[in-house]
XYZ file of C-alpha atoms in Angstrom:
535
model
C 5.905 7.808 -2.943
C 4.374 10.924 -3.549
C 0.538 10.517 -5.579
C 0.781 11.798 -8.798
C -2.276 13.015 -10.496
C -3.987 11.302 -13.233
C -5.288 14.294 -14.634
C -2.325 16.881 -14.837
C -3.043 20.279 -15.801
C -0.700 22.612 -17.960
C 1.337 25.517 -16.063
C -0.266 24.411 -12.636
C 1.891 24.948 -9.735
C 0.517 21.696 -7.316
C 1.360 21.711 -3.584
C 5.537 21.430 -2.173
C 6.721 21.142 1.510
C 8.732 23.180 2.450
C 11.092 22.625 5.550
C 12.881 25.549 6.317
C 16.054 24.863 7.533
C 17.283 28.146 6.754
C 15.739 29.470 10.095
C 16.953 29.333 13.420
C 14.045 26.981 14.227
C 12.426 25.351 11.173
C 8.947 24.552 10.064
C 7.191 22.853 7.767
C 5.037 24.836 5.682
C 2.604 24.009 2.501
C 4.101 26.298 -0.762
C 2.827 26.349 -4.681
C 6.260 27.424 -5.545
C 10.015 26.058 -5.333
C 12.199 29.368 -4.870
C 16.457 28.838 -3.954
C 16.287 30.415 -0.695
C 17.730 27.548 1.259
C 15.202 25.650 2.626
C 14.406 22.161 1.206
C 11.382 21.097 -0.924
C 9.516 17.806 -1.310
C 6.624 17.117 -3.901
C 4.618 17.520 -5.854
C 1.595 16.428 -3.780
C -1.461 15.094 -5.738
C -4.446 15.445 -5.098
C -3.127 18.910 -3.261
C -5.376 17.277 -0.109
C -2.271 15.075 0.484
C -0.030 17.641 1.394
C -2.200 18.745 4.087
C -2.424 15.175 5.357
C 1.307 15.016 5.248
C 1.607 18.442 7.123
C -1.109 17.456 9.861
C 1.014 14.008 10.037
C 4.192 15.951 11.018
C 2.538 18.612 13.175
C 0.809 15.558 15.290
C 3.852 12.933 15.674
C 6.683 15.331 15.499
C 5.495 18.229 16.407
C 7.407 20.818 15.122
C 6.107 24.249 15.394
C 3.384 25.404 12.788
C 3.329 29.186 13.380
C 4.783 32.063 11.356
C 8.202 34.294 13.020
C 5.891 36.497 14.058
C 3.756 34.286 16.119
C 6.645 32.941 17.423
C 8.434 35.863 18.482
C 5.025 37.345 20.403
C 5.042 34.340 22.709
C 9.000 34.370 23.134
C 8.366 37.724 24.505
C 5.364 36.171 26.648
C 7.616 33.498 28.247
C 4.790 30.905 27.765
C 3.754 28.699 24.502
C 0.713 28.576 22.676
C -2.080 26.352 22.627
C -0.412 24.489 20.118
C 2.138 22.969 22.914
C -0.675 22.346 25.210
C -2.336 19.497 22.810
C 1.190 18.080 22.191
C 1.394 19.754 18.375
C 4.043 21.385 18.935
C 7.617 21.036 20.933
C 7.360 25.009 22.524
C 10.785 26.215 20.998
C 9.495 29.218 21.395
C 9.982 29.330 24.968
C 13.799 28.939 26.635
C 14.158 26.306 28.780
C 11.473 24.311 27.911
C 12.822 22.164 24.637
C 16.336 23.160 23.766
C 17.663 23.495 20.515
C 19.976 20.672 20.537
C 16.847 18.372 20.789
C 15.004 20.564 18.432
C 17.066 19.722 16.064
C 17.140 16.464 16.350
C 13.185 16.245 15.286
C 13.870 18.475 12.197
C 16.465 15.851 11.315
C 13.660 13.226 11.602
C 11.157 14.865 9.629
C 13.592 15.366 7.095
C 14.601 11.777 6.578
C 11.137 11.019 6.793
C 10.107 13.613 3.577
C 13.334 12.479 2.117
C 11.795 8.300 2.432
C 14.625 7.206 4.111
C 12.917 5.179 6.283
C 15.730 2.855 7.344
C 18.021 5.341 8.455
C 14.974 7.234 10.686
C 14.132 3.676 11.978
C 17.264 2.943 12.790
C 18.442 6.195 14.713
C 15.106 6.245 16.384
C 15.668 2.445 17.885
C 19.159 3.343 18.715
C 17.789 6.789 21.147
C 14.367 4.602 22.574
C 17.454 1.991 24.002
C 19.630 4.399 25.135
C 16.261 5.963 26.948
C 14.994 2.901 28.163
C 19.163 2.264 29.627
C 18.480 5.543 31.262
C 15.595 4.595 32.739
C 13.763 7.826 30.960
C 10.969 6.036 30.278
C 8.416 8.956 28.682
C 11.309 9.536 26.660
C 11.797 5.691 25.359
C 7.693 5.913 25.020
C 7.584 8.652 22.709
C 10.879 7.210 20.457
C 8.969 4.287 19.985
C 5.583 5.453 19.019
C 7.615 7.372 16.769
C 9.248 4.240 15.361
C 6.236 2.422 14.970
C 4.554 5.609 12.951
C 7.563 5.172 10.635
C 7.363 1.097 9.831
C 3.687 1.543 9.605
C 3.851 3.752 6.803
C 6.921 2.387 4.908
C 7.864 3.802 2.247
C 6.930 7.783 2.214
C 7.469 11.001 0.061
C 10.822 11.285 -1.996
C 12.607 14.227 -2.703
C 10.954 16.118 -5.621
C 12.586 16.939 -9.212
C 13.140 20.296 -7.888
C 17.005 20.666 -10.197
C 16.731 22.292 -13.442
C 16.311 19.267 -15.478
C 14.321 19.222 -18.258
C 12.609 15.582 -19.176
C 10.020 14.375 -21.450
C 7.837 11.410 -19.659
C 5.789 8.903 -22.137
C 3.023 6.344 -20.996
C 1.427 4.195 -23.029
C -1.704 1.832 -22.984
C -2.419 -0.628 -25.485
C -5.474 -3.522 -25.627
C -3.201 -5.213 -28.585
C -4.251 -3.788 -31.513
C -4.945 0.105 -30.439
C -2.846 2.232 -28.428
C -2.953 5.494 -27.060
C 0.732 7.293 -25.877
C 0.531 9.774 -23.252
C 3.606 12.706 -22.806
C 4.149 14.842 -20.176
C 6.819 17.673 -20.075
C 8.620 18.367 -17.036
C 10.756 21.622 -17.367
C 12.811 22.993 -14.473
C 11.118 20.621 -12.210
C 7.609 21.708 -12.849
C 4.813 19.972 -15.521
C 4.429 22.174 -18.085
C 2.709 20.353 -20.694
C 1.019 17.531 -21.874
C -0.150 15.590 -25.433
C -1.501 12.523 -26.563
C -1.253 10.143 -29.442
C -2.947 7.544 -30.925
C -3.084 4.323 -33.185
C -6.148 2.826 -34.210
C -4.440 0.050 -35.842
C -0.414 -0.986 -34.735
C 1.716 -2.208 -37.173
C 2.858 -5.743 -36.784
C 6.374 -6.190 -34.588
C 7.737 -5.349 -31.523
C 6.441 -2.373 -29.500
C 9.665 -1.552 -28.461
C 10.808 -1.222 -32.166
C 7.333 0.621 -32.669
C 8.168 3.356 -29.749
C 12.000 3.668 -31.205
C 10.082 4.702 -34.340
C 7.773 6.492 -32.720
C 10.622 8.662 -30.846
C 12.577 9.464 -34.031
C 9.130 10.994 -36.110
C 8.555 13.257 -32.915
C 11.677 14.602 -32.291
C 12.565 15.057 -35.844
C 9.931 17.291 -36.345
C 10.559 19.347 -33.413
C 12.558 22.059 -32.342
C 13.595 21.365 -28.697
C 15.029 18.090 -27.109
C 15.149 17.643 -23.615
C 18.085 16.493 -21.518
C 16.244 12.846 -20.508
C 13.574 10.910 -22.306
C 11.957 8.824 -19.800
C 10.435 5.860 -21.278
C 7.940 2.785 -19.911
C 9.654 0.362 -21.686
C 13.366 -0.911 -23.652
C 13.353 0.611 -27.257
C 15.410 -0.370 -30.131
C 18.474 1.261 -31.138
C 18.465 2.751 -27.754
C 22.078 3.882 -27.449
C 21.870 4.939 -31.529
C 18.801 7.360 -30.927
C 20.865 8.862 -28.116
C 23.468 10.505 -30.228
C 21.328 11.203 -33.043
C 19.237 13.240 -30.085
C 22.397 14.406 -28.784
C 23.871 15.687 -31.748
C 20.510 17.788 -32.479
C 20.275 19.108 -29.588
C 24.020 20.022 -29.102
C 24.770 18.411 -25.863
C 24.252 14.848 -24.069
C 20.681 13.310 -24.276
C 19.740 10.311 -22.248
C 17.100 7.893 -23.083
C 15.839 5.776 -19.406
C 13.671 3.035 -18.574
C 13.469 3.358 -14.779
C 13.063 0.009 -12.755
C 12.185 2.381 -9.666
C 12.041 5.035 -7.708
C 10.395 8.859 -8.587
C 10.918 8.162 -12.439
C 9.657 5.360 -12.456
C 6.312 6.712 -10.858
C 6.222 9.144 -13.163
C 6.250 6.557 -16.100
C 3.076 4.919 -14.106
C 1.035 8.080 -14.042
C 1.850 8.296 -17.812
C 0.656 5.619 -18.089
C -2.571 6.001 -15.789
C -3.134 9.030 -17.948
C -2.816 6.888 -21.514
C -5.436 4.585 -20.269
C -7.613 7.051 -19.381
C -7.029 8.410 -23.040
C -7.801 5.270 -24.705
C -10.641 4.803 -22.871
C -12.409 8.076 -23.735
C -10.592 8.061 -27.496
C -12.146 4.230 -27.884
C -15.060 4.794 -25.939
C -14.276 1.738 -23.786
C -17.401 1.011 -21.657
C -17.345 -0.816 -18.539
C -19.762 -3.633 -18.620
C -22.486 -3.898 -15.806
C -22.226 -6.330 -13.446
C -25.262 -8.192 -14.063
C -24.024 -8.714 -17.217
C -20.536 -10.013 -16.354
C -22.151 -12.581 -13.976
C -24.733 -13.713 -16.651
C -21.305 -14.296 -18.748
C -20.094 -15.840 -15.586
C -23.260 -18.377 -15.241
C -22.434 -18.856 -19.311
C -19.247 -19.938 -18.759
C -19.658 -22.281 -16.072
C -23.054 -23.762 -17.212
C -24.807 -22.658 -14.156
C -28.700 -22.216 -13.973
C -28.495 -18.627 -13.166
C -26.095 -15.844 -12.335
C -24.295 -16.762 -9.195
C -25.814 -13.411 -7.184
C -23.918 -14.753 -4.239
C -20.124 -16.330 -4.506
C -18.470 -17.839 -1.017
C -14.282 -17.983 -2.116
C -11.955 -20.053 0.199
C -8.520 -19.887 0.891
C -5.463 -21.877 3.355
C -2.309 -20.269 5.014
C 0.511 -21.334 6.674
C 3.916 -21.362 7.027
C 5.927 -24.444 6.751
C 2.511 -25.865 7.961
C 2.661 -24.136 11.142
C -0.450 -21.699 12.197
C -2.451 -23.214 9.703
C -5.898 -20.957 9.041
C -8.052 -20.722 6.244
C -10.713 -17.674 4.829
C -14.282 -17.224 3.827
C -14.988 -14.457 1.979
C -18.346 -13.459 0.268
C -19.509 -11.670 -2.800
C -22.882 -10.662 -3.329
C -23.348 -8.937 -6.713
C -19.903 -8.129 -7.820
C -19.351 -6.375 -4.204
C -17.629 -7.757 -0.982
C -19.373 -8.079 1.765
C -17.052 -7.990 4.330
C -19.095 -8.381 7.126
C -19.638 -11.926 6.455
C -16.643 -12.575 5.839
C -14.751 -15.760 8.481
C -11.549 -17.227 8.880
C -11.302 -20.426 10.360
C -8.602 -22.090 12.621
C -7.615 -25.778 11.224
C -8.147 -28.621 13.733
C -7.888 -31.903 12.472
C -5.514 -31.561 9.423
C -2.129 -32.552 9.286
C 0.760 -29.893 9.350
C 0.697 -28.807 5.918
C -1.994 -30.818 4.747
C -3.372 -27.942 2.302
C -6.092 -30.450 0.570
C -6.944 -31.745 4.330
C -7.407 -28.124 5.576
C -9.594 -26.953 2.817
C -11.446 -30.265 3.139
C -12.014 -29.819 6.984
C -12.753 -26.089 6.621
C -14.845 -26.336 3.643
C -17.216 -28.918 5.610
C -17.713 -26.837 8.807
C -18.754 -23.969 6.978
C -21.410 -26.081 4.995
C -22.421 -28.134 8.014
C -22.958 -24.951 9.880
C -25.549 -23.448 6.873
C -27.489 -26.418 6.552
C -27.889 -27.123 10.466
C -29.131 -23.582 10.329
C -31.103 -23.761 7.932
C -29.786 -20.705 5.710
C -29.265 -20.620 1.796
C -26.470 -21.832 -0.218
C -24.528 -19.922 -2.251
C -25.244 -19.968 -6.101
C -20.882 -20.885 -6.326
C -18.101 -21.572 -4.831
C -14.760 -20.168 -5.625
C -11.350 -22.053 -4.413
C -8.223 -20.829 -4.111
C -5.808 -23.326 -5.801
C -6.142 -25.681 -8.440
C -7.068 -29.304 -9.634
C -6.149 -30.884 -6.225
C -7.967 -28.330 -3.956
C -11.486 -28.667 -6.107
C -11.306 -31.984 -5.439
C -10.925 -32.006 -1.895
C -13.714 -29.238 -1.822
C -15.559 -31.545 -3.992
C -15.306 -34.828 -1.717
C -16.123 -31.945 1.507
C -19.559 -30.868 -0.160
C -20.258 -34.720 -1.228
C -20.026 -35.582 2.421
C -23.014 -33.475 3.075
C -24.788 -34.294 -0.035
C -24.747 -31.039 -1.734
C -22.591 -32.624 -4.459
C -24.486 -30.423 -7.153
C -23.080 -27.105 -5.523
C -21.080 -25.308 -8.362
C -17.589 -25.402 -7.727
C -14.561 -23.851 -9.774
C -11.160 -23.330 -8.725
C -8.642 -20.263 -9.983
C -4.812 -21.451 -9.791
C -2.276 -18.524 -9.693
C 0.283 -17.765 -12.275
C -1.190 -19.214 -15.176
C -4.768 -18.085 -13.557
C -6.434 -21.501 -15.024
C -10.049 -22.387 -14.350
C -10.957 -25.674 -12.909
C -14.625 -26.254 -12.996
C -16.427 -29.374 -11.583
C -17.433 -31.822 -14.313
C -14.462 -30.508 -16.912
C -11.476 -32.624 -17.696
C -9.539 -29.625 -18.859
C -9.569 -26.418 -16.955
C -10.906 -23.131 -19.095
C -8.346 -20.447 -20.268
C -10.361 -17.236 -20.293
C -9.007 -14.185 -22.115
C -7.050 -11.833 -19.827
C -9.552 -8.668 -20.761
C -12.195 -11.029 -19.572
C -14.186 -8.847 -16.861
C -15.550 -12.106 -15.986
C -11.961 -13.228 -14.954
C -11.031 -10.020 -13.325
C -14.096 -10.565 -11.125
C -12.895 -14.114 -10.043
C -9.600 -12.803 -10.097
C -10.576 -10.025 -7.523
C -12.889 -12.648 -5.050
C -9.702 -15.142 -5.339
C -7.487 -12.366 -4.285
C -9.493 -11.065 -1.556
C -9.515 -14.586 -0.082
C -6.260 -14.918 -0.135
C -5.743 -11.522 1.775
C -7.875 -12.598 4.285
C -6.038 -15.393 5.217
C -2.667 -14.589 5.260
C -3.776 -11.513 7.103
C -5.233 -14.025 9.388
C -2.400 -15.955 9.831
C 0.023 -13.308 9.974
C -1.893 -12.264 13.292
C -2.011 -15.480 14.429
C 2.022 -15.639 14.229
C 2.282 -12.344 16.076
C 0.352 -13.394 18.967
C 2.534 -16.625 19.760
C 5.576 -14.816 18.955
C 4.668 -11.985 21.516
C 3.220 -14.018 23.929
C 6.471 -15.914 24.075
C 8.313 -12.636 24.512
C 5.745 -11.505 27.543
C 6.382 -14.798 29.059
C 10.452 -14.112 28.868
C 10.071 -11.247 31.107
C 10.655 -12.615 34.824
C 7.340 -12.461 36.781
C 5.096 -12.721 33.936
C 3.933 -16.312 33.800
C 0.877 -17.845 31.863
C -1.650 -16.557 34.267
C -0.780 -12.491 34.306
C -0.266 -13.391 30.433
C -3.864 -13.926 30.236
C -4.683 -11.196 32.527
C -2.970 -9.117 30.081
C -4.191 -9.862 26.875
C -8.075 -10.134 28.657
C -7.953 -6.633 29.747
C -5.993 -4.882 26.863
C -7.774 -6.655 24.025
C -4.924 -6.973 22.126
C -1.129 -7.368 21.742
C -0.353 -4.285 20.046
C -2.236 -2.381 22.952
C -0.174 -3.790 25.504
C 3.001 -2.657 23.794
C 1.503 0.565 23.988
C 0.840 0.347 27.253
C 1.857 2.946 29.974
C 3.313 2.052 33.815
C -0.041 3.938 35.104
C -2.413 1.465 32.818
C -0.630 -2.049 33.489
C -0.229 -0.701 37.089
C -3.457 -1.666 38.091
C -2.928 -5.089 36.656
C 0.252 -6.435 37.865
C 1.943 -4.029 40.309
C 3.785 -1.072 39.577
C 7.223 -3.070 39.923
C 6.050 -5.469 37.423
C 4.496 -2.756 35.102
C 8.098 -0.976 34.658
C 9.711 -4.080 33.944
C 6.490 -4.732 30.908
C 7.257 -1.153 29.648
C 10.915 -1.033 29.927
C 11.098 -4.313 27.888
C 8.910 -3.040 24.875
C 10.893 0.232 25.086
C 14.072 -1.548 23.955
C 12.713 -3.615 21.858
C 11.809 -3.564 18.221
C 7.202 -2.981 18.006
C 5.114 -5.063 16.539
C 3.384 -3.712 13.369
C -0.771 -2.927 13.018
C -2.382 -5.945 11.933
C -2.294 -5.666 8.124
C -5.752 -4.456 6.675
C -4.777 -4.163 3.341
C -6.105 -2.085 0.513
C -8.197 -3.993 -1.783
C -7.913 -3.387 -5.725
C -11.088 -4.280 -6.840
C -10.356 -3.750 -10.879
C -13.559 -2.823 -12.124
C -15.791 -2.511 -9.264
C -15.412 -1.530 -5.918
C -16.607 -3.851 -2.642
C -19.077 -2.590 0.046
């Protein structure tokens, strides 16, 4: 989806696409205004720096041309392309012959699918040419279709199609701690923002806040003037259906009153809201604490002889017990430290053993720090809940460091089971001392499924090299020594496996991967870290 600013400004024109495919061959150009000449328009793009990533994103993997008509018609003349074509930017329309129109074409009907987020239908017509290449033995052809392809699934889901109709719509937000709230508008008319206010309750009235906002809704409009054609909301409000033809019938024609599930709207509703909290925050003064003092409240909480400066969190994947891995991730002072992070293959548990695994895993990484002789950590954090401390517990008491701290964060109902507590603790949700356990627990989790997610793809591709007559367990490993990685063999070109197994043998490795669905990256993920951010 497109970024929406947090901070909109009033009457500010923010940064469209424009593919023009009211010219012979179109372009994709950067624009601060929507005019009705034709060509078709996706944004807004916040922070503006996004539409030039967008536009450089285009211009690299489907390379349609970037210069004005004038540019283009000089080297038309010339009979030669520009620079641009010579560092693969750009597909040389501008010279006959050398990319015809047909196929030119063909990428502006990519690039719009891809503004337009329709992902599935890009994916789908791009798998359906890289076979039909690879059938045809065109092999640079099937290449580039399926670098293409894997561009696309990388980045999912990507810009919609902008409000650019003459709708008008009012767009609320809200943010509330319980007892304050602060309600955010923004005014969207003829597709552009063109105003914003903000409201606020120091105290709410008892009830339901969706009876509150109905409320709310009636005061506001009943005191103004002008009533858009859509009220886009962030939650249900009562009397829905009732305020709609009292808004209708003041403003003359049909008014609708939404609560998007998805899509644009419903993004729109989240930077409200983004907006509100930002409000409230600066209305209420909200101050972040520090983080010394939200592990002090941490070491209060737990009943541990001093803040717990360094926090190793542990987590177990698998599926169906197969591929079972676990994590170790580290906190030092409220930030990750990623470079110490592990994961850890499990050896001796049974398939789907989660309480063995944690056990095993838990006492090789404790073994390993006291054979070498390096300090503890002032707690440790476990993924799970009563039944995973314990088998931490009876890990740690196998190497006689049964006076480690230990607590354990279940999902869901995010309860906290601490060593030497017959109940777990129940800590408020605002609780910056939860949202920092919250954030470690979450990070380990990550970690591991990332882990075994990898772990998955690499039997599941080595199986599929080994399908491919001539490649047996030996050139497998020849393979995957020499290219590093799976992902860079699927990449690979005839030239760079020829060396390796024969240029016979390397067609065979490339035609296969041509007409075959690519793997995906490895997933790095994007960590939310709440309140602080990791190193």
């Amino acid at each position: 989806q497109p970024r929406f600013n947090a901070l909109l400004k009033d009457d500010k024109h923010y940064p469209h696409l424009k593919l023009t495919i009211n010219e012979p061959f179109p372009r994709v150009v950067k624009v601060r205004r929507i005019e009705r000449d034709g060509a078709l328009y996706f944004g807004p793009y916040l922070p503006a720096s996004l539409a030039d990533q967008v536009l450089d994103l285009i211009q690299r993997e489907f390379r349609l041309r970037p210069c004005s008509d004038e540019v283009f018609h000089t080297y038309r003349r010339k009979g030669r392309p520009c620079l641009q074509y010579q560092i693969k930017r750009c597909l040389g329309p501008c010279v006959e012959g050398l990319f015809g129109r047909d196929q030119y074409w063909e990428a502006v009907r990519d690039v719009r699918l891809f503004l337009e987020g329709k992902n599935r239908d890009l994916a789908r017509s791009l798998r359906e040419r890289m076979e039909q290449a690879a059938r045809e033995l065109r092999f640079e052809a099937a290449a580039r279709y399926r670098d293409l392809l894997h561009v696309v699934e990388r980045l999912g889901e990507e810009q919609k199609m902008a409000l650019t109709t003459e709708v008008d719509a009012d767009i609320f937000g809200l943010h509330t701690d319980g007892r304050r709230l602060a309600l955010y508008l923004f005014t969207m008319r003829e597709g552009k923002v063109v105003g914003k206010r903000d409201f606020y309750w120091e105290e709410l009235p008892p009830g339901d806040l969706g009876r509150f906002l109905a409320q709310v809704l009636v005061q506001y409009y009943e005191a103004g003037d002008y009533v858009p054609a859509e009220i886009v909301l962030p939650c249900a409000v009562e009397d829905r259906r009732l305020i709609e033809r009292w808004l209708s019938a003041k403003k003359g024609r049909r008014v609708r009153v939404v609560e998007p599930k998805r899509g644009v709207k419903r993004e729109l509703v989240a930077l409200a809201a983004q907006n509100a909290k930002l409000a409230f925050e600066e209305r209420f003064r909200v101050r972040r604490p520090e983080m010394s003092q939200v592990l002090e409240e941490l070491a209060r909480v737990l009943e541990l002889p001093r803040p717990p400066q360094r926090i190793e969190a542990f987590d177990v994947s698998h599926l169906q017990g197969t591929e079972m891995v676990a994590s170790l991730v580290v906190c030092e002072n409220g930030a990750m430290r990623k470079s110490e992070y592990r994961h850890y293959i499990v050896k001796t548990a049974r398939q789907g053993d989660d309480y063995g695994a944690l056990r095993e895993v838990v006492h090789r990484r404790y073994a390993r720090v006291l054979g070498e002789a390096r300090p503890l950590p002032d707690l440790v954090l476990i993924d799970g809940g009563r039944g995973q401390l314990h088998a931490a517990l009876e890990a740690l008491e196998e190497l006689s460091l049964a006076t480690l701290p230990v607590a354990a964060l279940a999902k869901r109902e995010e309860l906290l089971y601490v060593k030497g507590r017959a109940e777990p603790l129940v800590l408020d949700r605002h609780s910056p001392v939860l949202h920092l356990i919250q954030m470690i627990r979450d990070e380990a989790h990550r970690f591991a499924v990332t882990f075994h997610r990898r772990r998955r793809r690499q039997r599941d591709f080595a199986s599929e090299l080994l399908a491919i007559p001539g490649i047996g367990e030996r050139r497998k490993e020849l393979l995957l020594r020499n290219f590093g990685s799976v992902v860079r063999i699927r990449r690979a070109t005839v030239e760079e496996l020829r060396p390796f197994i024969g240029e016979q043998l390397a067609r065979r490795v490339v035609e296969h991967f041509a007409a075959s669905r690519p793997s995906s990256e490895p997933e790095t993920g994007q960590l939310e870290f709440g309140h602080w951010s990791g190193a």
